[in-house]
CSV table of C-alpha atoms and ligand atoms in Angstrom, one decimal:
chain,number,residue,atom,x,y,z
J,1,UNK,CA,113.6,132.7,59.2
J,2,UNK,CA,112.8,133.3,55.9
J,3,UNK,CA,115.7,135.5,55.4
J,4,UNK,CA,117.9,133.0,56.6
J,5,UNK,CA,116.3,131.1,54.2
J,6,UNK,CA,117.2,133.1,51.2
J,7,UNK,CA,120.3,134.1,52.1
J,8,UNK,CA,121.2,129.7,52.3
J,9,UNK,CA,119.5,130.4,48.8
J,10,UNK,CA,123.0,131.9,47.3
J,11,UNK,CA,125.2,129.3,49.8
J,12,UNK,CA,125.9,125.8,47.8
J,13,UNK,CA,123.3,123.4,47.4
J,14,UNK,CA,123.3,119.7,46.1
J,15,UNK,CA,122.3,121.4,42.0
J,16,UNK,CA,125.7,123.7,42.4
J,17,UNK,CA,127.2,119.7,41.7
J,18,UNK,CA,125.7,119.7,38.5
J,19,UNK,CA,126.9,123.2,37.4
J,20,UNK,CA,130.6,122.1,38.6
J,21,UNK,CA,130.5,118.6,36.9
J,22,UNK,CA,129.5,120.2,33.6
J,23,UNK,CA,132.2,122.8,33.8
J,24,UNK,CA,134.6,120.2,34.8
J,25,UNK,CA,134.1,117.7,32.7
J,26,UNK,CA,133.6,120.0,29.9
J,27,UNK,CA,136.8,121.3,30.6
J,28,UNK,CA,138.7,117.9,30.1
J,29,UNK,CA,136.5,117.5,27.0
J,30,UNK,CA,138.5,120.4,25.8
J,31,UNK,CA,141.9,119.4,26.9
J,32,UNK,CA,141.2,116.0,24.6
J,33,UNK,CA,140.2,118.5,21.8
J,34,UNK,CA,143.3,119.9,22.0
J,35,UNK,CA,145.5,116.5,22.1
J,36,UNK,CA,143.5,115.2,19.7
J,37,UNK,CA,144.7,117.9,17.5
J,38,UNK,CA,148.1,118.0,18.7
J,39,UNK,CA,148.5,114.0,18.3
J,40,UNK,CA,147.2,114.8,14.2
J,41,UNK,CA,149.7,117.3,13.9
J,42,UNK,CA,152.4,115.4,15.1
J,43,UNK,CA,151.7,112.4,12.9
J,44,UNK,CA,151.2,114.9,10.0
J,45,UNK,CA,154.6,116.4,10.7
J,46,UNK,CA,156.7,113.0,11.3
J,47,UNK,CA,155.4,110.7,8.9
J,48,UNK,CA,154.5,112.9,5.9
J,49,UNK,CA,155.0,110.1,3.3
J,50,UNK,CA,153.9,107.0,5.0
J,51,UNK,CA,150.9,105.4,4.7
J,52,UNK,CA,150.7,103.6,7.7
J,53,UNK,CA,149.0,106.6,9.6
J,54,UNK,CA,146.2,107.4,6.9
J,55,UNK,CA,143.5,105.5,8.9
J,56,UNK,CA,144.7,106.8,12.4
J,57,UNK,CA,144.1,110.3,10.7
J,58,UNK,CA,141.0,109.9,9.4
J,59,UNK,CA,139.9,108.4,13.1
J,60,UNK,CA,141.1,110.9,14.7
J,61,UNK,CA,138.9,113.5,12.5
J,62,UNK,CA,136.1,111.8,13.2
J,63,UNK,CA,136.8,111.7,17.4
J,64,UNK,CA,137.4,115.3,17.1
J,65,UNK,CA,133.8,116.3,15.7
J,66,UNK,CA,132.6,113.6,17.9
J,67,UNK,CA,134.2,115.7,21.3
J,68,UNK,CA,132.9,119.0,19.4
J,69,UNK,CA,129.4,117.7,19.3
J,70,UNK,CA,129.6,116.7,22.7
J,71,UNK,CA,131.1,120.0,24.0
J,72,UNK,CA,128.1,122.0,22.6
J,73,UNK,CA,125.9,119.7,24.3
J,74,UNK,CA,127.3,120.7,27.7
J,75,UNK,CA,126.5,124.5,26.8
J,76,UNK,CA,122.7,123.6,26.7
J,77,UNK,CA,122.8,121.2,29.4
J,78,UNK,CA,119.7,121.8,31.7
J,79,UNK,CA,118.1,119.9,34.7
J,80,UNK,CA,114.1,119.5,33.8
J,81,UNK,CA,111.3,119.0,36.0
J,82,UNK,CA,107.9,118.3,34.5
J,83,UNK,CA,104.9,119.3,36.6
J,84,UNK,CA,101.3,117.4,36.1
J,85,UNK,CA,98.4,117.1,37.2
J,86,UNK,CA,94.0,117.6,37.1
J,87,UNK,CA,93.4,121.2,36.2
J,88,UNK,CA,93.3,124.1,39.1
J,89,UNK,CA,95.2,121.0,41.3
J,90,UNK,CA,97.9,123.7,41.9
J,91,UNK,CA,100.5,122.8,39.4
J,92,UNK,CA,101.2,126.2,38.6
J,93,UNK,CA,101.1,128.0,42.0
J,94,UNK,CA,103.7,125.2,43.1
J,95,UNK,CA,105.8,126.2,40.1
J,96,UNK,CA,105.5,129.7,41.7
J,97,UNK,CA,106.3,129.1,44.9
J,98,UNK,CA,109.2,127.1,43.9
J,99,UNK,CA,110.6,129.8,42.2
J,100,UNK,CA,109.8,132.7,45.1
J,101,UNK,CA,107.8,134.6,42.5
J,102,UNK,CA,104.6,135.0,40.8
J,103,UNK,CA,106.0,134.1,37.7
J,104,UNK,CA,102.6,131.8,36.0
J,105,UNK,CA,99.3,132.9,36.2
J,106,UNK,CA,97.2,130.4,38.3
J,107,UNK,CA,94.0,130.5,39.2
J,108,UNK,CA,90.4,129.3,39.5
J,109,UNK,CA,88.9,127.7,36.6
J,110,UNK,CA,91.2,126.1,33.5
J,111,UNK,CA,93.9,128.7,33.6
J,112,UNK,CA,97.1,127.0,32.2
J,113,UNK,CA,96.2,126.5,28.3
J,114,UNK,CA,99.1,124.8,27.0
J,115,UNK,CA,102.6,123.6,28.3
J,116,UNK,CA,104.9,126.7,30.0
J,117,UNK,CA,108.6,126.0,30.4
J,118,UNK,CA,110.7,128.5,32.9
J,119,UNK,CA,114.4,129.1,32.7
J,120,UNK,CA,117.1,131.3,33.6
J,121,UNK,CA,118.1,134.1,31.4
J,122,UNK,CA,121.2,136.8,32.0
J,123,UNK,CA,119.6,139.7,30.8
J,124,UNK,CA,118.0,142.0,33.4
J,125,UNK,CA,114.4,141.6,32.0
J,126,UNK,CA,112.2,138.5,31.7
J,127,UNK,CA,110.6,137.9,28.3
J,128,UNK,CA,108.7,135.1,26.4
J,129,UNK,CA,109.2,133.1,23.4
J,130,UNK,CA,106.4,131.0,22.1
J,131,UNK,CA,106.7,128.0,19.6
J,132,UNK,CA,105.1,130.2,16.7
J,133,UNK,CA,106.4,133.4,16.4
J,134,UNK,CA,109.6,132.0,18.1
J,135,UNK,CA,110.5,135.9,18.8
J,136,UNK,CA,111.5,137.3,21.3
J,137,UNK,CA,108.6,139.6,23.6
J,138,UNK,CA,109.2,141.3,26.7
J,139,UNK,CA,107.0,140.4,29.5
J,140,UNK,CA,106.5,142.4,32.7
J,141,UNK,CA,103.8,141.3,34.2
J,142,UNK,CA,101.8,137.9,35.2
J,143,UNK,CA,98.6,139.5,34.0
J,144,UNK,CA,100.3,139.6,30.2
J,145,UNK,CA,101.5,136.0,30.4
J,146,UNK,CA,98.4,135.3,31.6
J,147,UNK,CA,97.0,136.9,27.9
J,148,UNK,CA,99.7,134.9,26.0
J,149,UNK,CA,98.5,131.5,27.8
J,150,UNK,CA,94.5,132.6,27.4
J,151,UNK,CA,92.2,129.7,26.2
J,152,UNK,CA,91.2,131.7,23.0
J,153,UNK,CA,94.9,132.9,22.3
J,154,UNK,CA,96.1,130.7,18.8
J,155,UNK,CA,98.3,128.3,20.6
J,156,UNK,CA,96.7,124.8,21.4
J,157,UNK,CA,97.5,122.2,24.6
J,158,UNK,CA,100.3,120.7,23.2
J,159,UNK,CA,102.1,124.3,22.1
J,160,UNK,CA,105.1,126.0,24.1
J,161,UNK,CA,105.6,129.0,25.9
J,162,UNK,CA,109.4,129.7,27.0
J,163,UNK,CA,109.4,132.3,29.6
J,164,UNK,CA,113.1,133.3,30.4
J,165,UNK,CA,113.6,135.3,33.7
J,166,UNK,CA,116.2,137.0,34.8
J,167,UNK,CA,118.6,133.8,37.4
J,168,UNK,CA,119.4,136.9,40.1
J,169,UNK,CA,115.7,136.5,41.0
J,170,UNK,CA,115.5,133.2,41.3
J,171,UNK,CA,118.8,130.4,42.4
J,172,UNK,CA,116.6,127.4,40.8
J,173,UNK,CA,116.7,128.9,36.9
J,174,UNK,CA,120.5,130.3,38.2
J,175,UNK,CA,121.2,126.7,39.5
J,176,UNK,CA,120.2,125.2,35.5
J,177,UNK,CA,116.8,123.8,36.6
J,178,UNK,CA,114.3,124.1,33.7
J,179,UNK,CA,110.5,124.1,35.0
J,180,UNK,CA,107.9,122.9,32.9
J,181,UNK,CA,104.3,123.5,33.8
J,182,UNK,CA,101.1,121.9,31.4
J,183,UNK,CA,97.8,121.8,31.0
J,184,UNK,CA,95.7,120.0,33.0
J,185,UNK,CA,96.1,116.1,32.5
J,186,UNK,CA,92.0,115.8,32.3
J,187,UNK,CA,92.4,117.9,29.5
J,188,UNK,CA,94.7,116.0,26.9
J,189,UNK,CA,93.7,113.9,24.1
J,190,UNK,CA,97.0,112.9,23.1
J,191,UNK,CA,99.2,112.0,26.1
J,192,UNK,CA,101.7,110.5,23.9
J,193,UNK,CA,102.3,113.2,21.9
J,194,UNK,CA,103.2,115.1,25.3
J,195,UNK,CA,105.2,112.4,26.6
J,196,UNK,CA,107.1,112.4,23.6
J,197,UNK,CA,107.3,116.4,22.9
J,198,UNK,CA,108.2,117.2,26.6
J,199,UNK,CA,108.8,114.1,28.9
J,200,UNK,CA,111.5,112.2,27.4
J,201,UNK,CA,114.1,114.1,28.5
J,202,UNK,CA,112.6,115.0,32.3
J,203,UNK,CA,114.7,114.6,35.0
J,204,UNK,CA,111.9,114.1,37.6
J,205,UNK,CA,108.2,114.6,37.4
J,206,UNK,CA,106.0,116.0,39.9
J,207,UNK,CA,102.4,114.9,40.3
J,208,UNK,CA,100.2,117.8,42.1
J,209,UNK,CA,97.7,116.1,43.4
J,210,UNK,CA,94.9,117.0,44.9
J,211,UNK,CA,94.8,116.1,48.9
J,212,UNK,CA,91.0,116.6,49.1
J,213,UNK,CA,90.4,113.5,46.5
J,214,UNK,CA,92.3,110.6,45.1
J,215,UNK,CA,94.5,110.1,42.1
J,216,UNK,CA,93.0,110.4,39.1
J,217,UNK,CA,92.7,108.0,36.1
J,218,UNK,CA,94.2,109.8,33.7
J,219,UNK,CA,96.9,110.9,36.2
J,220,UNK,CA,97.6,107.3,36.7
J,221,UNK,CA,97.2,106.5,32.8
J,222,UNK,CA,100.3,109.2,32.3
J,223,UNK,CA,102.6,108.2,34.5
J,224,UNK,CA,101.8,104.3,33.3
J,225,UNK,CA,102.7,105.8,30.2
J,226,UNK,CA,105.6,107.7,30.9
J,227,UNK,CA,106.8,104.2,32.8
J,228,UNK,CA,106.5,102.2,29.5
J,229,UNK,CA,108.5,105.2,27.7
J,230,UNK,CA,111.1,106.0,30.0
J,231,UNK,CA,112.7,103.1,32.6
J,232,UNK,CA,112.3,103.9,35.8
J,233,UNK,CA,111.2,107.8,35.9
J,234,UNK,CA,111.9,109.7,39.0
J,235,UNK,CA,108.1,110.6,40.3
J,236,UNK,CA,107.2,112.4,43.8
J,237,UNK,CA,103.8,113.1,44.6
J,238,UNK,CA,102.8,116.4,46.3
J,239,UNK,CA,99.4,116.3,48.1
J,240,UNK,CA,98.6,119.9,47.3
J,241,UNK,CA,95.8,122.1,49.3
J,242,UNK,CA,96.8,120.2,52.4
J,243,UNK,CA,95.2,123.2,54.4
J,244,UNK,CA,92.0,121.7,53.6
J,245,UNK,CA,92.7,119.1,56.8
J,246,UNK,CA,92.5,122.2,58.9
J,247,UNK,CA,89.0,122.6,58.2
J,248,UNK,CA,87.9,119.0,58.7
J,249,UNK,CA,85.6,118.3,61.4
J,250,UNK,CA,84.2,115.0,60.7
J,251,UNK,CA,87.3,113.3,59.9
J,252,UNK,CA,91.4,113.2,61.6
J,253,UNK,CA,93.9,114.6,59.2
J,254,UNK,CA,96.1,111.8,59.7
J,255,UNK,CA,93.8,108.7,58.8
J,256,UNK,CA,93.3,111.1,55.5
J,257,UNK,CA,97.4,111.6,55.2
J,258,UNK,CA,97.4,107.2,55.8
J,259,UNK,CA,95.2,106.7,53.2
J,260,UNK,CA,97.0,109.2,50.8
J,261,UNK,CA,100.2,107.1,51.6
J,262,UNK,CA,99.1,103.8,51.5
J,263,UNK,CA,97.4,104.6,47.9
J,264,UNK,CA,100.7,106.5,46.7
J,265,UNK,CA,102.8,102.9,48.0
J,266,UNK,CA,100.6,101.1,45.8
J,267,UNK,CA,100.7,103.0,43.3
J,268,UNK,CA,104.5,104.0,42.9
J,269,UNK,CA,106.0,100.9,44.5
J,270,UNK,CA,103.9,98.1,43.5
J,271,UNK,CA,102.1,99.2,40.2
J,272,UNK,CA,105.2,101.3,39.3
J,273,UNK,CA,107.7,100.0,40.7
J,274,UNK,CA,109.8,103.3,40.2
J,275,UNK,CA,110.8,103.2,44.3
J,276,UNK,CA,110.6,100.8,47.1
J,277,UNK,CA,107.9,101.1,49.7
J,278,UNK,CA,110.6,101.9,52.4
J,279,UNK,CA,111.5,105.0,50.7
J,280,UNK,CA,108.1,106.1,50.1
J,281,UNK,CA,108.6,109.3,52.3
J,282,UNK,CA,111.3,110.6,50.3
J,283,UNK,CA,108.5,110.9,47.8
J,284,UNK,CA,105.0,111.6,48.6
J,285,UNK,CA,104.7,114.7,50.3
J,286,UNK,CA,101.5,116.9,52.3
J,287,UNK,CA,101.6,120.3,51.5
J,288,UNK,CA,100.1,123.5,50.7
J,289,UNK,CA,101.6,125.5,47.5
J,290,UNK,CA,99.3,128.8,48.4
J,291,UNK,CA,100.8,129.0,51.8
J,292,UNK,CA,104.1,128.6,50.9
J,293,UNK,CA,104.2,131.1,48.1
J,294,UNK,CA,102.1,133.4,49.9
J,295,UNK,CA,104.7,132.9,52.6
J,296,UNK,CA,108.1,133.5,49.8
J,297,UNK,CA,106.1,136.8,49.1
J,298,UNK,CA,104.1,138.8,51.1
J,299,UNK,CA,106.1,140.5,53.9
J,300,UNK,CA,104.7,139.8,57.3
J,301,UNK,CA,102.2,137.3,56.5
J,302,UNK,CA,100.8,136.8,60.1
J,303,UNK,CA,99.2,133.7,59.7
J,304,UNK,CA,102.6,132.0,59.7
J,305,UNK,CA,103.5,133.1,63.1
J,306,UNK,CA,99.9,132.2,64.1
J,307,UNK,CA,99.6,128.7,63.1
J,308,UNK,CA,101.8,125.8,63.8
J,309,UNK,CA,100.1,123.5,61.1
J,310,UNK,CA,101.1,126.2,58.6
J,311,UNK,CA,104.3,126.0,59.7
J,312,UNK,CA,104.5,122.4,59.3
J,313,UNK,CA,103.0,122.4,56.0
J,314,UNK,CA,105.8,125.1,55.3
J,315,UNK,CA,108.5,122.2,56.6
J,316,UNK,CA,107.0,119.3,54.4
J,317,UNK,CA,107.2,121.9,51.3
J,318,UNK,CA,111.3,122.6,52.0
J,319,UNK,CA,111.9,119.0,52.6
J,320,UNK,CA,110.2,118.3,49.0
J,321,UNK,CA,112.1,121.0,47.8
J,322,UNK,CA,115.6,119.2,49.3
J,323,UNK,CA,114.4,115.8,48.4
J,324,UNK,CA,113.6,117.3,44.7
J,325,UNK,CA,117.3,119.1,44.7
J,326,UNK,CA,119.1,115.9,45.5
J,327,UNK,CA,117.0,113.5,43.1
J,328,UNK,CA,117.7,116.2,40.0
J,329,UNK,CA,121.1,116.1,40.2
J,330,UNK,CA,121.7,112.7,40.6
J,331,UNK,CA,119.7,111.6,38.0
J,332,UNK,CA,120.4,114.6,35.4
J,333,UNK,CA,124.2,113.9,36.1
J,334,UNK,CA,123.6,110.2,35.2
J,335,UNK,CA,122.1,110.2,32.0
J,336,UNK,CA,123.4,113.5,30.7
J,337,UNK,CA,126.8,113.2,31.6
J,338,UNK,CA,127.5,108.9,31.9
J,339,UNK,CA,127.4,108.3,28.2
J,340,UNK,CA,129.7,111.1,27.7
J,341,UNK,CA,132.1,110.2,29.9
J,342,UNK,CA,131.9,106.5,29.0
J,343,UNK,CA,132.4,107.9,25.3
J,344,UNK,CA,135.2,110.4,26.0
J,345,UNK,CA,136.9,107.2,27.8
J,346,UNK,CA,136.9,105.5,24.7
J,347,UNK,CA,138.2,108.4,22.5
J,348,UNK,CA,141.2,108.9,24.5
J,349,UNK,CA,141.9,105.0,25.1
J,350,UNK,CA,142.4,105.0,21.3
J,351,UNK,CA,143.8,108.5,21.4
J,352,UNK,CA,146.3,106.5,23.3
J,353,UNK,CA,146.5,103.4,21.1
J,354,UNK,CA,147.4,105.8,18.0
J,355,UNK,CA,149.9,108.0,19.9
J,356,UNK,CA,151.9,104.3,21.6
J,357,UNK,CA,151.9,103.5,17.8
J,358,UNK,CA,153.7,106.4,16.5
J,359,UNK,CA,155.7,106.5,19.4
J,360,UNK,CA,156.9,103.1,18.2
J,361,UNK,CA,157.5,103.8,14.6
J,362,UNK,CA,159.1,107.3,15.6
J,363,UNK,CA,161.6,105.0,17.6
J,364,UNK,CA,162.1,102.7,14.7
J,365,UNK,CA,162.6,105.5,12.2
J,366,UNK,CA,165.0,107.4,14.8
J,367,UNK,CA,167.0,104.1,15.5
J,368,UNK,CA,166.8,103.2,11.4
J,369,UNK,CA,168.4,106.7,11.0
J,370,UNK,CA,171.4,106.2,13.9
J,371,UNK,CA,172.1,103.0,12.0
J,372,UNK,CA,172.3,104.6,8.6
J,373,UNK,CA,174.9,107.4,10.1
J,374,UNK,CA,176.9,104.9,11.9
J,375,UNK,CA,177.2,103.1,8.6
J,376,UNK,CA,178.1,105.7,6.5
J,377,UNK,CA,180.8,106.9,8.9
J,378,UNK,CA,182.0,103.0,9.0
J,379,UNK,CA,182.3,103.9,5.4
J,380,UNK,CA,184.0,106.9,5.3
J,381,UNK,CA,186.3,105.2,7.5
J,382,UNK,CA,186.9,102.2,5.5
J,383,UNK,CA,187.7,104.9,2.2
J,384,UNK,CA,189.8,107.0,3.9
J,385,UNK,CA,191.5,103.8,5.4
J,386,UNK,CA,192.1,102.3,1.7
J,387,UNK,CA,192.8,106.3,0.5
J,388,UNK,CA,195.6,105.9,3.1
J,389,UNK,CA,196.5,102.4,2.4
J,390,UNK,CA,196.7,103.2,-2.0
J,391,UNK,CA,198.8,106.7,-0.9
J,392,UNK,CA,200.8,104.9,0.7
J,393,UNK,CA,201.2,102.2,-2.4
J,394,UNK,CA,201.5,105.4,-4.7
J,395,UNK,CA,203.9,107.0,-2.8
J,396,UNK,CA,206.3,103.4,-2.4
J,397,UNK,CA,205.4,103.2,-6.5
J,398,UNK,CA,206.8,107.1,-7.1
J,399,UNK,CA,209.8,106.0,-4.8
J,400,UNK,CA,210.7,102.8,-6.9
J,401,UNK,CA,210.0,104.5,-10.2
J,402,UNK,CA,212.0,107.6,-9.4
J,403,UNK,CA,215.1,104.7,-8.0
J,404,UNK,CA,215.1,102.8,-11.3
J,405,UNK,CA,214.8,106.0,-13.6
J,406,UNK,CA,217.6,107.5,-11.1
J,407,UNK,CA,219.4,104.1,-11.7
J,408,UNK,CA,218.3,104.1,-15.3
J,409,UNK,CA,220.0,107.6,-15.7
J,410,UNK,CA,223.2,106.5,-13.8
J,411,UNK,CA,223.4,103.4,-16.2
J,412,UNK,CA,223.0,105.5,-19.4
J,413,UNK,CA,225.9,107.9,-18.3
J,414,UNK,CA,228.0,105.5,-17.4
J,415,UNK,CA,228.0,103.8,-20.9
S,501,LIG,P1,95.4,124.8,35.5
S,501,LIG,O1,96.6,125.6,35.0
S,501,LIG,O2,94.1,125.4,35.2
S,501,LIG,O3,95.5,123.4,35.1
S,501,LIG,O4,95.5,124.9,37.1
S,501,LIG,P2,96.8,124.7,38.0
S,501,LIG,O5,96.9,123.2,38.4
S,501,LIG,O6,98.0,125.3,37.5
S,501,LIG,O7,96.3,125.4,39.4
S,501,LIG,P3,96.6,126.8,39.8
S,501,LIG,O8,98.0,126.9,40.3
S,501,LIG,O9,96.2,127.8,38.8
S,501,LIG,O10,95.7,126.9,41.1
S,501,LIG,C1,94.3,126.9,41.0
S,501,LIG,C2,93.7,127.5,42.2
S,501,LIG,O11,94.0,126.8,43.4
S,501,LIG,C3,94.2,128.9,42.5
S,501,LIG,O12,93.2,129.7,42.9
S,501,LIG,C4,95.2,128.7,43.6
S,501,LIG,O13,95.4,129.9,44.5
S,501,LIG,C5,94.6,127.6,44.4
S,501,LIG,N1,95.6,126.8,45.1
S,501,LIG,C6,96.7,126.3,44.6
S,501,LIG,N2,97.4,125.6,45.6
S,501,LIG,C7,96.6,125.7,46.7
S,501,LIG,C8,96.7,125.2,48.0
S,501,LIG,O14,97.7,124.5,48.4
S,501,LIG,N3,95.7,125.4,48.8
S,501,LIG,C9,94.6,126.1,48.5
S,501,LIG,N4,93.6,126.3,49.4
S,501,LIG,N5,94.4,126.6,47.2
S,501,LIG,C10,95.4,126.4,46.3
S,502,LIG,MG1,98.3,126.2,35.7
């Protein structure tokens, strides 16, 4: 199963749509670079002297660094998750199990000291980049990102630690999805200053909560916050250490799970207001991050085949992980890629404007020209008409002359 599993892992998936947009829109971006350039050089070449296309030539310099700027953009172009939550809640093993890997250190105990983003990287080895040194430090192990996250080390909460591994381990960082774990949300004095550093630009967050209590305040103070910042953020829930309802004696796992989902409805749908209550299953989720990464990485872990709740919990945890995929996209595609579009549209509607104008002035100029041609060969007809007409004149002047001198020389002999 789980082979099949990874092997669907390299076969398309709803993110693979934001990897082709980019390129393909990118790629039209280009091709109105080029006419951009090609439309300048054409005015520059047909109407060297005229001053009617000095503005048009100065717009279209300013389009083309415009669609420059915007092509760079598509070469950092990243989907971003944020994941929060109450310290040891499971933000980082989720993270992990996400990815397939033990990537972040989690454990017992305050264990994730500041924020932690994950992305792809083409080289063959995974290394770290933190927000002082902002070199580059090979990382092989958990155990040493654990020492470069350590309470003591220099960085505080609100610092950054880029880990780039390599995307052939893992089709999430291959598929441009940036993960960003944090501290603890119990642990933050400045939530706005976290909201502003990291959040702004986050596609979706992700709220690990704990299934064994309820939310939070200052979970619910963040995302109140984050909803005043950004409109309508796209939030799911996961109800982490769900295995705990295998263990309860007093109580039936699913009053707990009604509970949980009656307080995430009010919460998101009515406090919120960031998705309607019908759809609340598309959001709030029961699972167990421990299981599923122990699952994604220990060969043969038995209890899987043993227990059908397991399983289940597994299930829930892949249908987050669809539900995630096709929210991500949709939403990274709108607001990285709408503007752009909206402002490429505009580019090459005046693009067009420009080009239907010189078009027009090329016709004048080209019918001005036939009209000068046809006159001067009206011309050149109408001299060599009167050059024909005054030979002719000259000639019947030379004939009279030469018959009165002729006549002249006949009188003169004959007197
Ligand atoms: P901080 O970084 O300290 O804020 O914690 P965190 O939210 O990143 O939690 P972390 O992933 O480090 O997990 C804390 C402890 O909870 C670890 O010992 C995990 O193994 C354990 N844990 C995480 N998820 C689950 C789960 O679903 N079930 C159970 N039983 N334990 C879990
Ligand atoms: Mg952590």
């Amino acid at each position: 199963r789980l082979r099949e599993e990874v092997q669907s892992q390299s076969a398309p998936s709803p993110l693979r749509k934001f990897r082709v947009g980019k390129l393909q829109i990118s790629a039209l971006f280009d091709r109105l670079r080029t006419l951009l350039s090609d439309c300048s050089a054409f005015l520059a070449a047909t109407h060297i002297e005229a001053d009617d296309f000095m503005k048009e030539q100065k717009e279209i310099g300013v389009f083309s660094s415009q669609v420059s700027s915007i092509s760079k953009l598509f070469e950092r172009d990243h989907m971003k998750v944020v994941f929060v939550g109450q310290t040891s809640n499971g933000k980082s093993t989720v993270v992990n199990a996400m990815l397939y890997n033990r990537i972040l250190p989690s454990g017992i105990g305050h264990t994730t000291n500041c924020f932690v983003s994950v992305s792809g990287s083409d080289a063959n080895t995974p290394y770290i980049i933190d927000s002082l040194s902002s070199e580059q430090q090979p990382i092989s192990n958990v155990l040493q990102l654990a020492n470069a996250l350590h309470p003591e080390g220099s960085l505080n909460q609100s610092g950054l630690i880029r880990v780039f591994w390599p995307t052939t381990k893992c089709r999430l960082l291959g598929d441009d999805v940036d993960l960003i774990d944090s501290p603890g949300l119990d642990l933050s004095n400045d939530i706005n200053q976290w909201i502003d550093d990291y959040c702004m630009d986050a596609d979706v967050f992700v709220l690990v909560a704990n299934a064994e209590a309820t939310l939070k305040v200052a979970e619910r103070a963040f995302f109140f916050k984050v909803n005043e910042k950004l409109s309508k953020p796209n939030v799911f829930i996961l109800n982490n250490r769900w295995d705990a309802s295998d263990n309860e004696i007093d109580d039936s796992p699913e009053r707990v799970r009604e509970q949980h989902l009656e307080y995430a409805s009010k919460f998101l749908a009515d406090e919120l207001k960031v998705v309607s209550r019908s759809k609340i299953l598309d959001r709030v989720f029961f699972v167990s991050a421990r299981e599923t990464l122990l699952y994604r990485t220990t060969e043969n872990w038995t209890r899987f085949k043993e227990s059908q709740a397991v399983r289940d919990r597994y299930d829930e945890f892949r249908r987050f992980e669809q539900a995630f995929e096709r929210t991500i996209c949709k939403s990274a595609m709108k607001t990285k890629f709408e503007h752009r579009i909206v402002r490429g549209l505009d580019i090459a509607y005046s693009l067009a404007e420009i080009a239907g104008k010189a078009e027009t002035l090329s016709k004048e100029q080209i019918s001005g020209r036939i009209k000068e041609i046809n006159e001067r060969k009206e011309n050149a007809a109408r001299i060599r008409q009167l050059g024909e007409r005054s030979l002719k004149c000259c000639s019947a002047l030379v004939d009279r002359l030469a018959a009165t001198s002729r006549a002249s020389v006949a009188r003169a002999m004959n007197e």
